[in-house]
Structure formats: structure tokens, C-alpha cells
Coordinates of C-alpha atoms in Angstrom, one line a residue:
Chain A
X831 CA 0.0 0.0 0.0
X832 CA 1.5 3.3 -1.0
X833 CA 1.2 6.0 1.7
X834 CA -1.1 8.8 0.7
X835 CA 1.0 11.4 2.6
X836 CA 4.7 12.1 2.6
X837 CA 6.8 13.2 5.6
X838 CA 6.4 17.0 6.0
X839 CA 2.8 17.0 4.5
X840 CA 0.2 19.1 6.2
X841 CA -2.8 17.0 7.2
X842 CA -6.1 17.6 8.9
X843 CA -7.5 15.0 11.3
X844 CA -11.1 14.1 10.4
X845 CA -13.5 15.8 12.8
X846 CA -16.6 14.2 14.3
X847 CA -17.8 11.3 16.3
X848 CA -18.4 8.3 14.1
X849 CA -19.9 5.2 15.7
X850 CA -17.8 2.1 16.3
X851 CA -14.4 1.5 17.8
X852 CA -12.2 4.5 17.4
X853 CA -8.5 4.8 17.9
X854 CA -8.1 8.6 17.3
X855 CA -8.3 10.6 20.5
X856 CA -11.2 13.1 20.7
X857 CA -8.9 16.0 21.5
X858 CA -7.0 15.7 18.2
X859 CA -9.9 15.4 15.8
X860 CA -10.3 18.4 13.5
X861 CA -6.8 19.6 14.2
X862 CA -4.1 20.3 11.6
X863 CA -0.6 18.9 11.9
X864 CA 2.5 17.8 9.9
X865 CA 3.5 14.2 9.1
X866 CA 6.6 13.5 11.2
X867 CA 7.2 9.9 10.0
X868 CA 5.5 7.0 8.4
X869 CA 5.4 4.2 11.0
X870 CA 4.5 1.3 8.7
X871 CA 1.3 -0.4 7.8
X872 CA -0.9 -2.4 10.1
X873 CA -4.2 -4.3 10.2
X874 CA -6.9 -1.8 11.0
X875 CA -7.6 -2.0 14.8
X876 CA -11.0 -0.4 14.3
X877 CA -12.0 -3.5 12.3
X878 CA -10.0 -6.0 14.4
X879 CA -12.0 -4.8 17.3
X880 CA -15.1 -6.5 15.8
X881 CA -13.4 -9.8 15.1
X882 CA -12.8 -9.0 11.5
X883 CA -9.6 -9.4 9.5
X884 CA -8.5 -5.7 9.7
X885 CA -7.5 -6.0 6.0
X886 CA -6.6 -4.0 4.0
X887 CA -3.8 -2.8 6.2
X888 CA -3.7 0.9 7.0
X889 CA -0.7 3.2 6.9
X890 CA 0.1 4.6 10.4
X891 CA 1.6 8.0 10.6
X892 CA 3.2 9.9 13.4
X893 CA 1.8 13.4 13.1
X894 CA 3.2 16.4 14.9
X895 CA 0.9 19.2 16.2
X896 CA 1.6 22.5 17.8
X897 CA 0.4 22.4 21.4
X898 CA -1.2 25.9 21.0
X899 CA -3.2 24.5 18.1
X900 CA -4.5 21.6 20.1
X901 CA -5.4 23.3 23.4
X902 CA -7.1 26.7 23.1
X903 CA -5.8 27.9 26.4
X904 CA -2.3 26.5 26.1
X905 CA 0.1 28.7 28.1
X906 CA 3.4 26.9 27.5
X907 CA 6.2 27.9 25.0
X908 CA 4.9 28.5 21.4
X909 CA 7.4 25.9 20.1
X910 CA 5.9 23.0 22.2
X911 CA 4.6 20.1 20.1
X912 CA 2.7 16.9 20.6
X913 CA 3.0 13.8 18.4
X914 CA 0.0 11.5 17.9
X915 CA 0.0 8.3 15.9
X916 CA -2.9 8.2 13.5
X917 CA -4.2 5.8 10.8
X918 CA -4.5 7.0 7.2
X919 CA -8.3 6.8 7.1
X920 CA -8.4 9.5 9.8
X921 CA -6.3 12.0 7.7
X922 CA -7.1 14.4 4.9
X923 CA -4.8 16.7 3.0
X924 CA -4.8 20.2 4.6
X925 CA -6.2 22.8 2.2
Chain B
X286 CA -19.9 10.3 21.1
X287 CA -16.8 10.9 23.1
X288 CA -16.0 7.6 25.0
X289 CA -15.7 7.7 28.7
X290 CA -12.1 6.4 28.4
X291 CA -11.2 9.1 25.9
X292 CA -10.4 11.8 28.5
X293 CA -7.3 13.5 27.1
X294 CA -7.4 17.2 28.1
X295 CA -10.2 16.7 30.7
X296 CA -9.8 17.1 34.4
X297 CA -9.3 13.8 36.0
X298 CA -8.0 14.5 39.5
X299 CA -4.6 13.5 40.9
X300 CA -2.9 10.3 39.8
X301 CA -2.5 7.9 42.7
X302 CA 1.1 6.8 42.5
X303 CA 0.9 3.6 44.4
X304 CA 2.2 0.1 43.6
X305 CA 0.5 -3.1 44.6
X306 CA 1.1 -6.8 44.2
X307 CA -1.2 -8.5 41.7
X308 CA -3.8 -10.7 43.2
X309 CA -4.0 -14.3 42.0
X310 CA -7.3 -13.6 40.1
X311 CA -5.7 -10.7 38.3
X312 CA -2.8 -12.9 37.1
X313 CA -5.3 -15.4 35.9
X314 CA -7.2 -12.8 33.9
X315 CA -3.9 -11.7 32.3
X316 CA -3.0 -15.4 31.6
X317 CA -6.5 -15.9 30.1
X318 CA -5.9 -13.0 27.7
X319 CA -2.5 -14.5 26.6
X320 CA -4.1 -17.9 26.0
X321 CA -7.0 -16.4 24.0
X322 CA -4.6 -14.3 21.9
X323 CA -2.3 -17.2 21.2
X324 CA -5.2 -19.4 20.2
X325 CA -6.4 -16.6 18.0
X326 CA -9.7 -16.5 19.8
X327 CA -9.4 -12.8 20.7
X328 CA -7.4 -9.7 19.9
X329 CA -6.3 -6.8 22.1
X330 CA -8.5 -4.6 19.9
X331 CA -11.5 -6.6 20.9
X332 CA -10.4 -6.4 24.5
X333 CA -10.2 -2.6 24.2
X334 CA -13.6 -2.3 22.4
X335 CA -15.3 -4.2 25.2
X336 CA -13.6 -2.0 27.9
X337 CA -14.4 1.2 26.0
X338 CA -18.0 0.1 25.5
X339 CA -18.7 -0.2 29.3
X340 CA -21.3 2.2 30.6
X341 CA -19.6 5.3 32.2
X342 CA -20.5 4.4 35.8
X343 CA -19.2 0.8 35.3
X344 CA -16.0 2.0 33.7
X345 CA -15.3 4.3 36.6
X346 CA -16.2 1.8 39.3
X347 CA -14.4 -1.3 37.9
X348 CA -10.7 -1.9 38.6
X349 CA -8.2 -2.5 35.7
X350 CA -8.5 -6.3 35.6
X351 CA -12.3 -6.2 36.4
X352 CA -12.6 -4.2 33.1
X353 CA -10.6 -6.9 31.3
X354 CA -12.6 -9.8 32.6
X355 CA -15.8 -8.0 31.8
X356 CA -14.7 -7.4 28.3
X357 CA -13.4 -10.9 27.8
X358 CA -16.6 -12.5 29.2
X359 CA -18.8 -10.5 26.9
X360 CA -16.7 -11.4 23.9
X361 CA -16.6 -15.1 24.7
X362 CA -20.4 -15.2 25.1
X363 CA -20.8 -13.2 21.9
X364 CA -18.5 -15.6 20.0
X365 CA -20.2 -18.6 21.4
X366 CA -16.9 -19.8 23.0
X367 CA -18.9 -20.1 26.3
X368 CA -22.6 -20.0 26.8
X369 CA -24.5 -17.9 29.3
X370 CA -25.8 -21.1 31.0
X371 CA -22.2 -22.4 31.4
X372 CA -21.2 -19.0 32.9
X373 CA -24.2 -19.0 35.2
X374 CA -23.6 -22.5 36.4
X375 CA -19.9 -21.8 37.1
X376 CA -20.7 -18.6 39.0
X377 CA -23.3 -20.6 41.1
X378 CA -20.7 -23.3 41.7
X379 CA -18.2 -20.7 43.0
X380 CA -20.8 -19.1 45.3
X381 CA -21.4 -22.5 46.9
X382 CA -17.7 -22.7 48.0
X383 CA -17.1 -22.0 51.7
X384 CA -14.8 -19.1 50.8
X385 CA -16.8 -18.0 47.8
X386 CA -18.3 -14.6 47.3
X387 CA -21.9 -13.9 48.5
X388 CA -24.6 -13.8 45.8
X389 CA -25.1 -10.4 44.3
X390 CA -21.7 -9.0 45.2
X391 CA -19.7 -7.9 42.1

């Protein structure tokens, strides 16, 4: 599976609260970050959770966000970041 | 809906930094998970789904391994690995033991 995003790409995390088993934390949904690395491809845990095969595998990315973009009242240094590992189906190209 | 477990950024009170020895039943729950995984009867993702699907009050009330055994039990019933009758009979059997728990206690 060819990764849809390259290292350095700007990505948006899909917003919203779909039903089912979710492995994307609530606080990061709808936020914009930068692909820090491609972690590999893995069976989809959101499908495995229901006893299904988890195929096709999903590319997993480590995405870096600015803390001040994640937390509206963040008071730490502006250069602080947080990395979150996210599966490809949760990401969209940032406009 | 935001899951009860998905509390990143929410107030959660202080973290109790205490260590404790695992009780025998906790080790058995862990061993059960290892066995089920090796036999490909269960995945860690199914374990998590069962835990994260607990009603909020149950999630907050149960201890770590109580959440595990709750999830494992639901999944094994759902898959037909064990039946509800078998589980009920075993629980009744345990309650009859001299050192067993009293009926109705969790």
C-alpha cells in the first residue's frame, strides 16, 4: 500500500464522532498537523475490534501538532509540540 | 460520542502513584488474555472495544482487571466460546464454595 501522505505533508485529522471502535483521540480530531514519519502499515484496529480481519492494512503516521493549536488555552512555550500516531483513514490533505 | 475512556485534556483529579502486588485472580485474567490471543480467539483490539463500551459508571467503578474480565466475558459469550448457561452454572458453583463470594456481590 502506497502511503497517501509524505513526511512533511500538512494534514487535517477528520472531525466528528463516528460510531464504532475509534483509535483517534477526541482532542486531536479536526486539528491540523504535519507528518513527522511513516510508522508502517498495520491491520486496522478499528476493524479488528469486531473480530474481522483488519485488512486491507492501513498506513500509520506519526503526526506532529503545535500544542497551542491543540489546546485553546495552552500557556506553554509556542514551540511546544505533541506527536500523535494516526491511521491514514483519519487524515485528509490540509487545504 | 466521546467515549468515557477518551479523556485526554479533561480534568481527572490526581494520579495515585501507588504500587500493589497483583492478586491471583488478576494474574489469571492476564493469563486468560494471553491464551486467547495465542489461540487466535481474541485480539487486544476486541479487549479494548469491550472495555471502552462499558457504561460510564461501570467504567469508573471497575478496577483495571475487572474491566478486562468484563470485556473478555462479553466477547466469549458473543462468539459462542462459552454459553450464558455455562457461565451462570460456574458462578453458582463458586458461590457454593465455603470461601466463595456472596450472591449479588460484584
